[in-house]
PDB file of C-alpha atoms in Angstrom:
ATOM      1  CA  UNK A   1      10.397 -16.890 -58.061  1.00 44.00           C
ATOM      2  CA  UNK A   2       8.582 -14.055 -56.586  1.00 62.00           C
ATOM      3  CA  UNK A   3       9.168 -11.002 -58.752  1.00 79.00           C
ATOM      4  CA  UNK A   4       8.458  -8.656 -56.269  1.00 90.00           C
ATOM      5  CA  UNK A   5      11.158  -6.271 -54.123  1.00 94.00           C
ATOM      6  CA  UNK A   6      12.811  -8.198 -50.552  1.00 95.00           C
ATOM      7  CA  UNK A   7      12.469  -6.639 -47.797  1.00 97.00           C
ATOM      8  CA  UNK A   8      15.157  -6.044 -45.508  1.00 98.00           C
ATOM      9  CA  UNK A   9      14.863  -5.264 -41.646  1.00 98.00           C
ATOM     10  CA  UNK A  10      17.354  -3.298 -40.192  1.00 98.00           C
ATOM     11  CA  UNK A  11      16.612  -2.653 -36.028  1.00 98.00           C
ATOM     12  CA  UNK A  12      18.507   0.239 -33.754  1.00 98.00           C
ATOM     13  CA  UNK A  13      21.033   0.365 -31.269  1.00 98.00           C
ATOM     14  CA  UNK A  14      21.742  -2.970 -29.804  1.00 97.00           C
ATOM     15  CA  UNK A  15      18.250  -4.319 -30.803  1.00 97.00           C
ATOM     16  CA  UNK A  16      17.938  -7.649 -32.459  1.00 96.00           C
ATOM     17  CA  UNK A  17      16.384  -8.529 -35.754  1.00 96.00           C
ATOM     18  CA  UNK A  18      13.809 -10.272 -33.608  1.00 95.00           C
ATOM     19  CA  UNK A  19      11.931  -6.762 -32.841  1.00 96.00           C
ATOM     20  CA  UNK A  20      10.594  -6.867 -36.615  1.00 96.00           C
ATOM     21  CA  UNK A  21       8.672 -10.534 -36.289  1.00 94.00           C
ATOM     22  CA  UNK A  22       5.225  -8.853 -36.312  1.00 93.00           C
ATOM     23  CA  UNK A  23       6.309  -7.129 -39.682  1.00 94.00           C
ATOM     24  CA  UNK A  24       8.238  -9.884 -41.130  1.00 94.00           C
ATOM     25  CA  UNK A  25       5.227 -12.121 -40.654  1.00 93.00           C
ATOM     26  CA  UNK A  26       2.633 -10.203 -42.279  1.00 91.00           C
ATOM     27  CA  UNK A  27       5.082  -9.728 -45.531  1.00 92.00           C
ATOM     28  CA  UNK A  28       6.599 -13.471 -45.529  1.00 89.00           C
ATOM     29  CA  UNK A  29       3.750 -14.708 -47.336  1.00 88.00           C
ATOM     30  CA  UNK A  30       3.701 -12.321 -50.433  1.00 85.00           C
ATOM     31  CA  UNK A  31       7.389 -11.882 -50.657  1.00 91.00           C
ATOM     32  CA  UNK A  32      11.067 -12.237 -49.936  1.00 93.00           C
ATOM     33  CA  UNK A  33      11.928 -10.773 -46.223  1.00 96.00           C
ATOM     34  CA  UNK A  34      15.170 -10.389 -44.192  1.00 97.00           C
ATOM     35  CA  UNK A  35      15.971  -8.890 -40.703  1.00 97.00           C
ATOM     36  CA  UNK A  36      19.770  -8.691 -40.202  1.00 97.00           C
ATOM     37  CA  UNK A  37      21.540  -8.166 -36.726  1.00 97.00           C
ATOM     38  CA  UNK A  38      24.262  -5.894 -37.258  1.00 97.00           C
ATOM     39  CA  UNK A  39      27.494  -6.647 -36.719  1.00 97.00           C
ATOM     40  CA  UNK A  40      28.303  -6.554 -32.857  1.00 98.00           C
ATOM     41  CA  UNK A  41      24.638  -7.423 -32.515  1.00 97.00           C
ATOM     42  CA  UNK A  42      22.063  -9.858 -31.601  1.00 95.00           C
ATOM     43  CA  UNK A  43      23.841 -13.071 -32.906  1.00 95.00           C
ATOM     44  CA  UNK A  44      25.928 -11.386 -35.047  1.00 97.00           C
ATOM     45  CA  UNK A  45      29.507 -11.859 -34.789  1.00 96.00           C
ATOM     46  CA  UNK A  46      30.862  -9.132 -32.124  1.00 97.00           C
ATOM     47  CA  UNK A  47      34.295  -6.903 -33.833  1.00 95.00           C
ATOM     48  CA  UNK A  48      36.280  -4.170 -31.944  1.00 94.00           C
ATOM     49  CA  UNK A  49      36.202  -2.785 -35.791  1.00 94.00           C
ATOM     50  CA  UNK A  50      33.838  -0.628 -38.107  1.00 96.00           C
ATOM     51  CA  UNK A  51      31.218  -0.687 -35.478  1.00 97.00           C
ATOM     52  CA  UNK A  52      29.631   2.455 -37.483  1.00 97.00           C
ATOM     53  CA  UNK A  53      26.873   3.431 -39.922  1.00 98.00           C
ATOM     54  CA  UNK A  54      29.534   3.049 -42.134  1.00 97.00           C
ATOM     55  CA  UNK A  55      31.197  -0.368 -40.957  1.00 97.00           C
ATOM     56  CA  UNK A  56      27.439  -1.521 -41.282  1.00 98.00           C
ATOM     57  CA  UNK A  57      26.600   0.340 -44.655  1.00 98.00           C
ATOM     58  CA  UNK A  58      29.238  -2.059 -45.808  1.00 98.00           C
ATOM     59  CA  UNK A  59      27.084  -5.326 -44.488  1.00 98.00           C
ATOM     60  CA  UNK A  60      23.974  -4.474 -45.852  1.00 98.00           C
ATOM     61  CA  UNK A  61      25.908  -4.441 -49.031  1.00 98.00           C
ATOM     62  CA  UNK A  62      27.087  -7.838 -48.697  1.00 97.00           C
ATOM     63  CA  UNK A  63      23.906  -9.346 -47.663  1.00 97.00           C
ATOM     64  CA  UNK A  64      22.340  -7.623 -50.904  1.00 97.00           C
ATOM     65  CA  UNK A  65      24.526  -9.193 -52.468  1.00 96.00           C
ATOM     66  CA  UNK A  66      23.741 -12.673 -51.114  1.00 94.00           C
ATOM     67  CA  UNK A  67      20.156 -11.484 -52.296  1.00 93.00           C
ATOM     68  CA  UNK A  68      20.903 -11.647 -56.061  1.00 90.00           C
ATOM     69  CA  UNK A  69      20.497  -8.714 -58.710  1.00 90.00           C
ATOM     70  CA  UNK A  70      16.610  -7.933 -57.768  1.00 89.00           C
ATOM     71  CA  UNK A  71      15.728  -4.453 -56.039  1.00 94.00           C
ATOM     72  CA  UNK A  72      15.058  -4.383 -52.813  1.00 97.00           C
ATOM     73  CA  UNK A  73      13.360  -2.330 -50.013  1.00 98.00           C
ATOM     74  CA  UNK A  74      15.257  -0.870 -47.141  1.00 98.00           C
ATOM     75  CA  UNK A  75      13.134  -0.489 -43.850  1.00 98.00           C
ATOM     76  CA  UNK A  76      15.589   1.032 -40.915  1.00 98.00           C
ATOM     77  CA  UNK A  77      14.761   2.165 -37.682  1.00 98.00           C
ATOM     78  CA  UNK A  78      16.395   4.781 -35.249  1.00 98.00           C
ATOM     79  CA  UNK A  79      20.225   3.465 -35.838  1.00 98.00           C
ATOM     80  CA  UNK A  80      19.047   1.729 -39.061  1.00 98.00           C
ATOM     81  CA  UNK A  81      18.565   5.263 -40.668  1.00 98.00           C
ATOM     82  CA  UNK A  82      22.020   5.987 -40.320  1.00 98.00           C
ATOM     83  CA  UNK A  83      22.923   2.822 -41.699  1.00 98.00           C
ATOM     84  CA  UNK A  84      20.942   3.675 -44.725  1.00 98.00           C
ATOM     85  CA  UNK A  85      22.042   6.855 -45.216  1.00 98.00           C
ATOM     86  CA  UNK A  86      25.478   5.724 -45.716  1.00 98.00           C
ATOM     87  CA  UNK A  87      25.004   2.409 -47.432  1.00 98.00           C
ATOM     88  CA  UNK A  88      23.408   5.122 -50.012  1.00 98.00           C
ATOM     89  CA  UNK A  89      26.763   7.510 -49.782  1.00 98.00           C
ATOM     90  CA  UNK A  90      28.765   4.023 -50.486  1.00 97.00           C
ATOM     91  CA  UNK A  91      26.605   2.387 -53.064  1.00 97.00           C
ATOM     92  CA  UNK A  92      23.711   4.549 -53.930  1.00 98.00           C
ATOM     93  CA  UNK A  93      20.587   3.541 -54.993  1.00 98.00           C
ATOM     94  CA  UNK A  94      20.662   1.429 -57.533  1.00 97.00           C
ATOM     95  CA  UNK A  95      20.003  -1.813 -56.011  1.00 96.00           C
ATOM     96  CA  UNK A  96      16.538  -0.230 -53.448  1.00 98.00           C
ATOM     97  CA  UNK A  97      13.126  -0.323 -55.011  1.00 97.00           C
ATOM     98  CA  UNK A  98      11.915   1.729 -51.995  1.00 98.00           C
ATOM     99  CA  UNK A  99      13.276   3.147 -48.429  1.00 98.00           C
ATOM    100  CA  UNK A 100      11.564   3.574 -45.083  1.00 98.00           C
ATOM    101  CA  UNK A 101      12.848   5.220 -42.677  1.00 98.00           C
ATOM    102  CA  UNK A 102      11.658   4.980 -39.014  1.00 98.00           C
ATOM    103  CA  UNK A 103      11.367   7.372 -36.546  1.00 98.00           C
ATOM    104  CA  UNK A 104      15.059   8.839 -36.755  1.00 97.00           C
ATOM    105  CA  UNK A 105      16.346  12.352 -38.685  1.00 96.00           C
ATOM    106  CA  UNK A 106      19.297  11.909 -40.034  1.00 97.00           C
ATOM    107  CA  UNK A 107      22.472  12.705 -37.668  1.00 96.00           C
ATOM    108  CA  UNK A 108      24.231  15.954 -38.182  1.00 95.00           C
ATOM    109  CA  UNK A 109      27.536  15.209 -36.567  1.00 95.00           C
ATOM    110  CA  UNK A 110      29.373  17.631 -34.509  1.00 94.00           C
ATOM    111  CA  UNK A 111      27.259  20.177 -35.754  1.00 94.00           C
ATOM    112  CA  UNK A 112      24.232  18.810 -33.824  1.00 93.00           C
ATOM    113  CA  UNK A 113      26.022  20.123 -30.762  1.00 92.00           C
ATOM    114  CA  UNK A 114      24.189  23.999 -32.547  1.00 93.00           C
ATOM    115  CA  UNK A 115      21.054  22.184 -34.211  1.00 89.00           C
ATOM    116  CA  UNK A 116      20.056  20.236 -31.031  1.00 89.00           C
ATOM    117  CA  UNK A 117      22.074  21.448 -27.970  1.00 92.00           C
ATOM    118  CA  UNK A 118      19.985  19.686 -24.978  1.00 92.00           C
ATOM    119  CA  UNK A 119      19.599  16.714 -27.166  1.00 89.00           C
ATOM    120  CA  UNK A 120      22.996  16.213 -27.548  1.00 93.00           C
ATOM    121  CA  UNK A 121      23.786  17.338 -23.912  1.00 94.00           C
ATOM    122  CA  UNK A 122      21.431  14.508 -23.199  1.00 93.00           C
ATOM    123  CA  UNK A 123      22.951  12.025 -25.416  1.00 93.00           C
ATOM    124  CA  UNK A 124      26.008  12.151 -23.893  1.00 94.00           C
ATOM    125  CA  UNK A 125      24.702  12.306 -20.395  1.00 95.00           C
ATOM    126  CA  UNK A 126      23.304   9.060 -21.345  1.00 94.00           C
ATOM    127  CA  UNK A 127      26.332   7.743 -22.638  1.00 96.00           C
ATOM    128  CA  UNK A 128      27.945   8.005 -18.670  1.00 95.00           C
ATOM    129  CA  UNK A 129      25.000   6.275 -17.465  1.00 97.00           C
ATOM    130  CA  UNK A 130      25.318   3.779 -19.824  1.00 97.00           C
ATOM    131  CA  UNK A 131      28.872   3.346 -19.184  1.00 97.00           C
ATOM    132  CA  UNK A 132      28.171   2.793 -15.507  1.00 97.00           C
ATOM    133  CA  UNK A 133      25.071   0.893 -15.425  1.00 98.00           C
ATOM    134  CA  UNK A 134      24.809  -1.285 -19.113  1.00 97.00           C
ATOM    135  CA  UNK A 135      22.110  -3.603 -18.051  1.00 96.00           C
ATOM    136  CA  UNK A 136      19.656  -1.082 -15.799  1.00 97.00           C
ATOM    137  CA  UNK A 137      20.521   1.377 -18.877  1.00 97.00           C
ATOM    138  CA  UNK A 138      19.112  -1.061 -21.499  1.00 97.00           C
ATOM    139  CA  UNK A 139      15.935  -2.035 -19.500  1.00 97.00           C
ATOM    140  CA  UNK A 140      15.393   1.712 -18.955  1.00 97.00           C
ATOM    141  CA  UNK A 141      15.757   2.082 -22.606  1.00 96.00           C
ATOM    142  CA  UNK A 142      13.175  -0.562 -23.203  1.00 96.00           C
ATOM    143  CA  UNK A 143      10.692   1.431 -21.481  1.00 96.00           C
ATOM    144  CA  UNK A 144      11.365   4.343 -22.586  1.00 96.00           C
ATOM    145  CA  UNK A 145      10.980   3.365 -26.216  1.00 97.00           C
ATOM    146  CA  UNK A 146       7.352   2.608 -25.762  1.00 97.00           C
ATOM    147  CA  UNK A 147       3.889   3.982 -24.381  1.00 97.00           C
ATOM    148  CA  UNK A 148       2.646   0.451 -24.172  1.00 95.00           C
ATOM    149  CA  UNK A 149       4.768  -1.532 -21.849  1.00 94.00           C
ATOM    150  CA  UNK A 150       6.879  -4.760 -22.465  1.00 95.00           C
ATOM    151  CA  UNK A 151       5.787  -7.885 -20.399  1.00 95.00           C
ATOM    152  CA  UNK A 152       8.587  -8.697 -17.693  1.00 95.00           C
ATOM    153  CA  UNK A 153       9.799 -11.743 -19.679  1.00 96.00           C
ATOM    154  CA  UNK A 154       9.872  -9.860 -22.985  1.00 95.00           C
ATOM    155  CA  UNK A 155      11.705  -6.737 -21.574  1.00 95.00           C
ATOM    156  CA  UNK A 156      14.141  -9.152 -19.771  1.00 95.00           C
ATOM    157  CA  UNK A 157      14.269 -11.415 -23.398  1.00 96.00           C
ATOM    158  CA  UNK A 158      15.400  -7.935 -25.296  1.00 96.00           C
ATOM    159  CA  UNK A 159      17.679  -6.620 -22.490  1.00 96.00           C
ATOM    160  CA  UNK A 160      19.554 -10.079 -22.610  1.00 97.00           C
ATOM    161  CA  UNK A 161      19.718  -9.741 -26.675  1.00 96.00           C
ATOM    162  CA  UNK A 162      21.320  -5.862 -26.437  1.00 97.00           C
ATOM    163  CA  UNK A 163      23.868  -6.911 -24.218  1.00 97.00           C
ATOM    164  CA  UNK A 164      25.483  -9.008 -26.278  1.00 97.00           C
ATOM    165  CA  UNK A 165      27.161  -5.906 -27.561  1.00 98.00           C
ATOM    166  CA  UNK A 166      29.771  -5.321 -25.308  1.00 98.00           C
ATOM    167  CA  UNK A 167      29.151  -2.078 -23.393  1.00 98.00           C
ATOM    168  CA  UNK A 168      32.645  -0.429 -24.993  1.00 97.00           C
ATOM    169  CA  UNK A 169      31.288  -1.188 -28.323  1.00 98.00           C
ATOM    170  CA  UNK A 170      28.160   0.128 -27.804  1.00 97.00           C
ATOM    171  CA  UNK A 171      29.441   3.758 -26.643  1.00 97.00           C
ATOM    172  CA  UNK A 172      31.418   4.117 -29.416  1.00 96.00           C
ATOM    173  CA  UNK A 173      28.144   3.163 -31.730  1.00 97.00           C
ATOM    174  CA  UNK A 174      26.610   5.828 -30.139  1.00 96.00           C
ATOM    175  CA  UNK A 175      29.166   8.213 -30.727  1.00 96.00           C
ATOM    176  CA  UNK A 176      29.601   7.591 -34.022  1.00 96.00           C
ATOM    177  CA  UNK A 177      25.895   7.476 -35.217  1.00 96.00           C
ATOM    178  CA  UNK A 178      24.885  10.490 -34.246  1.00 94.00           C
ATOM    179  CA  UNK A 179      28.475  12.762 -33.682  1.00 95.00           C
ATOM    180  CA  UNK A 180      30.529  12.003 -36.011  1.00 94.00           C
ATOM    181  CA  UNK A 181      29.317  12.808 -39.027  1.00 96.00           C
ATOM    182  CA  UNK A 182      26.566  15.211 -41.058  1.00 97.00           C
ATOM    183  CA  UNK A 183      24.651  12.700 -42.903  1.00 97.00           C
ATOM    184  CA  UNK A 184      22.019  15.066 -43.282  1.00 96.00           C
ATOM    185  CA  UNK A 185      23.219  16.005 -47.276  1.00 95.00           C
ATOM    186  CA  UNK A 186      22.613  12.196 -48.493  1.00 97.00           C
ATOM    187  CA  UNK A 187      19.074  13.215 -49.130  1.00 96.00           C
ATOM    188  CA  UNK A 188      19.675  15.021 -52.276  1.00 95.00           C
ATOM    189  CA  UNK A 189      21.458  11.315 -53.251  1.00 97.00           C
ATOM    190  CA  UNK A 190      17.883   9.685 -52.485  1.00 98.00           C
ATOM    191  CA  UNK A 191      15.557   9.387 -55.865  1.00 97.00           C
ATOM    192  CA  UNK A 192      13.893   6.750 -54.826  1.00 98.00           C
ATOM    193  CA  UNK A 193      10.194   6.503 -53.568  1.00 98.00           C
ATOM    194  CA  UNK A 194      10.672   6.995 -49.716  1.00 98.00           C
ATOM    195  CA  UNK A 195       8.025   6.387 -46.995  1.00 98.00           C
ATOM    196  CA  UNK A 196       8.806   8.163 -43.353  1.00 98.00           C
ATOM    197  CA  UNK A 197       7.453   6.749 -40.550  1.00 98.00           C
ATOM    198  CA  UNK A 198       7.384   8.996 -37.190  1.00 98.00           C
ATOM    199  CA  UNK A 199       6.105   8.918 -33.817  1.00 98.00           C
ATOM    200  CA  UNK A 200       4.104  11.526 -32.905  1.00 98.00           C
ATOM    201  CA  UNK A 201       5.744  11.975 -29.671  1.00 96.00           C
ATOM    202  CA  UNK A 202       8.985  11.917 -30.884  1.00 96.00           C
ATOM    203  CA  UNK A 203      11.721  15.247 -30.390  1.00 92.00           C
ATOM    204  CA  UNK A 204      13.078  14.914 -33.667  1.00 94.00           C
ATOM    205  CA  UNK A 205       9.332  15.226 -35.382  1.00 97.00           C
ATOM    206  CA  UNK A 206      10.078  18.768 -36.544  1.00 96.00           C
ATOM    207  CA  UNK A 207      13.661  17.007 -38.057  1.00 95.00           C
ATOM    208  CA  UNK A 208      11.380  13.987 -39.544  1.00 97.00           C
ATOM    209  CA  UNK A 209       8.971  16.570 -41.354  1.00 98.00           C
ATOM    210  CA  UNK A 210      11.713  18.689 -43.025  1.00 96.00           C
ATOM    211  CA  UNK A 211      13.645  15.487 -44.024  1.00 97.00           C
ATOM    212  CA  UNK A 212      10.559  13.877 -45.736  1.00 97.00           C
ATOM    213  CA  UNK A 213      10.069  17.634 -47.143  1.00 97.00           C
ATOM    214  CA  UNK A 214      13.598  17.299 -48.604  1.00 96.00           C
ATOM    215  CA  UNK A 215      13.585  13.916 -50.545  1.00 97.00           C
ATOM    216  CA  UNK A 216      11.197  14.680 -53.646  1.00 93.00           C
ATOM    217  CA  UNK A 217       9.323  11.253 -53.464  1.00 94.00           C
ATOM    218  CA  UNK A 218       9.066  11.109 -50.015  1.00 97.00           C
ATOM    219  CA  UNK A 219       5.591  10.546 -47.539  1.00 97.00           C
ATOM    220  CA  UNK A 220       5.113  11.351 -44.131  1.00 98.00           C
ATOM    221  CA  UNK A 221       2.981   9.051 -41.750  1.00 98.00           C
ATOM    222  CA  UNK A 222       3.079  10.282 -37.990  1.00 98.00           C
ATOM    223  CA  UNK A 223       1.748   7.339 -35.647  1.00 98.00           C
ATOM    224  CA  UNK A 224      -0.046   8.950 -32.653  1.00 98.00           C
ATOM    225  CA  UNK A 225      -0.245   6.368 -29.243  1.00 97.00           C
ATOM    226  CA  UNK A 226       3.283   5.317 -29.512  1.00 98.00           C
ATOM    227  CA  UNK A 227       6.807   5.942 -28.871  1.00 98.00           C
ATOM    228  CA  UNK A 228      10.242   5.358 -30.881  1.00 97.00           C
ATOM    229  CA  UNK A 229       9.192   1.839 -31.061  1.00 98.00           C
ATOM    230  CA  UNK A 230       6.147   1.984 -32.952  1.00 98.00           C
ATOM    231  CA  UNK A 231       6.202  -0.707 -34.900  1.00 97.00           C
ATOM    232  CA  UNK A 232       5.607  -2.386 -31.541  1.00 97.00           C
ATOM    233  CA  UNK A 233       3.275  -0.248 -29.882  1.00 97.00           C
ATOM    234  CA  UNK A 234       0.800   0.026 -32.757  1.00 97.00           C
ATOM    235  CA  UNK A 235       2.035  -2.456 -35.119  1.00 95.00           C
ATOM    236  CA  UNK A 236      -1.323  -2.901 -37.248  1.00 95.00           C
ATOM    237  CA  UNK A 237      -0.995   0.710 -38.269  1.00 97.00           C
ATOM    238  CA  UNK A 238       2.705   0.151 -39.150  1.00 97.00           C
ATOM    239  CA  UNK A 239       2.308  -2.816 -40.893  1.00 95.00           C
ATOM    240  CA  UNK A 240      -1.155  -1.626 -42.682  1.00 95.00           C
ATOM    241  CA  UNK A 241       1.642   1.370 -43.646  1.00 97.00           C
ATOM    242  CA  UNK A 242       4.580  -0.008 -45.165  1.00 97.00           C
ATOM    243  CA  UNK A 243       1.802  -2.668 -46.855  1.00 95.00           C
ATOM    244  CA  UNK A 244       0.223  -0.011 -48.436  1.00 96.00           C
ATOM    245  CA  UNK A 245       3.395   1.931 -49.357  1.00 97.00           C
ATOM    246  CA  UNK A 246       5.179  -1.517 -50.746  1.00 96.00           C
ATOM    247  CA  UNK A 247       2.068  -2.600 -52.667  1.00 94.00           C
ATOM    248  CA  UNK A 248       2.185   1.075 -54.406  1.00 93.00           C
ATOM    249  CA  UNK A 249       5.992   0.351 -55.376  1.00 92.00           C
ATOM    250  CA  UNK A 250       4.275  -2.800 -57.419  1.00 74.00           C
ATOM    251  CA  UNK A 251       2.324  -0.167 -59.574  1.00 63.00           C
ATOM    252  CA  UNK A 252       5.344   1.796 -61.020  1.00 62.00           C
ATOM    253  CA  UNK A 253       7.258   1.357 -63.972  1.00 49.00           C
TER     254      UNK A 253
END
C-alpha cells in the first residue's frame, strides 16, 4: 500500500470532477487520487438540501472516511475553498497532510457587501442573469474562466455537465458560498502546510496574498497567462506546482 498522502479533487460551482484529469493523471501513478462531484453535481446525486460549503464539508468527510485512517491532501478550487474552509470548522485538521487552495479568498459573508462592494454588486447581477439564461450563463462562464479558449465540443461537454445542477439549486449555491457566511477566521484553525495557487489576473489577488500571509505555513504561487481556471490554461505549471509542493510534504516528520 502506498504510504504516501491521497489526493482529493474538489472542482467549483457546477464543474465536474472531470476538470482535474490533467492533474489526476500526472499523480495516479505515485499515489492514491480522488476527484469528487459534489452533491447536486456532475453525477452526483442532485438534493433540494445542504447544497452549501457546509452541506458539502459534510461529504468530503464521508468520502475521507471511505479513504481509511491515512492523511490526506485537500486541493479545492474557487467553490472548493469554501468547502474546505468549513470541512476544517467541522472536523479540523487532523485527517489533511497538506491543503491547496485555488484561486479563491475565502468568502466574507454579508460583510463582503463593505470589503468588496462592486464585486458583490456583480455577483448578484450575475445571479439574475443566471436565473434567466442557465445555459448561455454557463457557456459564458466557460469563457470567462480562461485566457486560452475551450474547443466547441469541450465547452459544449462542460456546459452539459454544470447543468445538471438544477438552475434553483445553483442560485442558492451561490448565495450561500460567498454571502452567507465570514469564513475568513478559519485560517487561524489551519496548521497545516498550505500551498496557494492564484491567477495573476484574478480580482481577489490582493485577498489571495493576505490569506496566504495569514496561515503561518502557507506559499504563494501566482500563475501569469491564465484565468480562474488555471489548472487548465497552464496546467504544466500547476501540476509541476502542487508536484513540487506534495513531494515536500514527503520530507517532513
Amino acid at each position: 500500500m502506498n504510504s504516501l498522502p491521497a489526493v482529493v479533487f474538489i472542482p467549483g460551482w457546477t464543474w465536474s470532477a472531470s476538470i482535474w484529469g490533467p492533474q489526476m493523471t500526472m499523480l495516479a501513478s505515485g499515489r492514491r487520487v480522488v476527484a469528487m462531484d459534489p452533491r447536486s453535481q456532475g453525477d452526483s446525486a442532485k438534493t433540494t438540501e445542504r447544497n452549501t460549503p457546509e452541506g458539502r464539508a459534510e461529504d468530503i468527510a464521508a468520502l475521507l472516511q471511505q479513504l481509511g485512517d491515512s492523511p490526506v491532501v485537500l486541493v479545492g478550487w474557487s467553490q472548493g475553498v469554501q468547502d474546505i474552509a468549513a470541512y476544517i470548522e467541522q472536523s479540523g485538521t487532523d485527517r489533511l497532510a497538506g491543503i491547496v487552495l485555488v484561486d479563491s479568498a475565502l468568502a466574507a459573508g454579508s460583510a463582503s457587501i463593505d470589503v468588496d462592494r462592486e464585486g458583490t454588486r456583480q455577483l448578484l447581477d450575475r445571479m439574475g442573469i443566471y436565473v434567466r439564461y442557465p445555459a448561455e450563463y454557463l457557456a459564458g462562464m466557460m469563457d470567462a474562466s480562461r485566457t486560452h479558449p475551450f474547443t466547441a465540443d469541450e465547452k459544449a461537454q462542460l456546459v452539459a455537465l454544470a447543468r445538471k445542477t438544477p438552475t434553483s439549486t445553483g442560485l442558492s449555491m451561490l448565495v450561500s458560498d460567498v454571502l452567507t457566511r465570514d469564513r475568513r477566521g478559519v485560517v487561524a484553525k489551519i496548521d497545516k502546510p498550505t500551498l496557494v495557487i492564484a491567477s495573476a489576473t484574478s480580482g481577489e489577488l490582493a485577498a489571495q496574498k493576505q490569506m496566504a500571509a495569514d496561515i503561518p505555513d502557507a506559499t504563494l504561487h501566482v500563475v501569469d497567462d491564465a484565468g480562474h481556471a488555471v489548472f487548465l490554461d497552464q496546467p504544466k505549471e500547476f501540476s509541476r506546482v502542487l508536484a513540487r509542493f506534495l513531494d515536500g510534504l514527503n520530507t517532513r516528520g
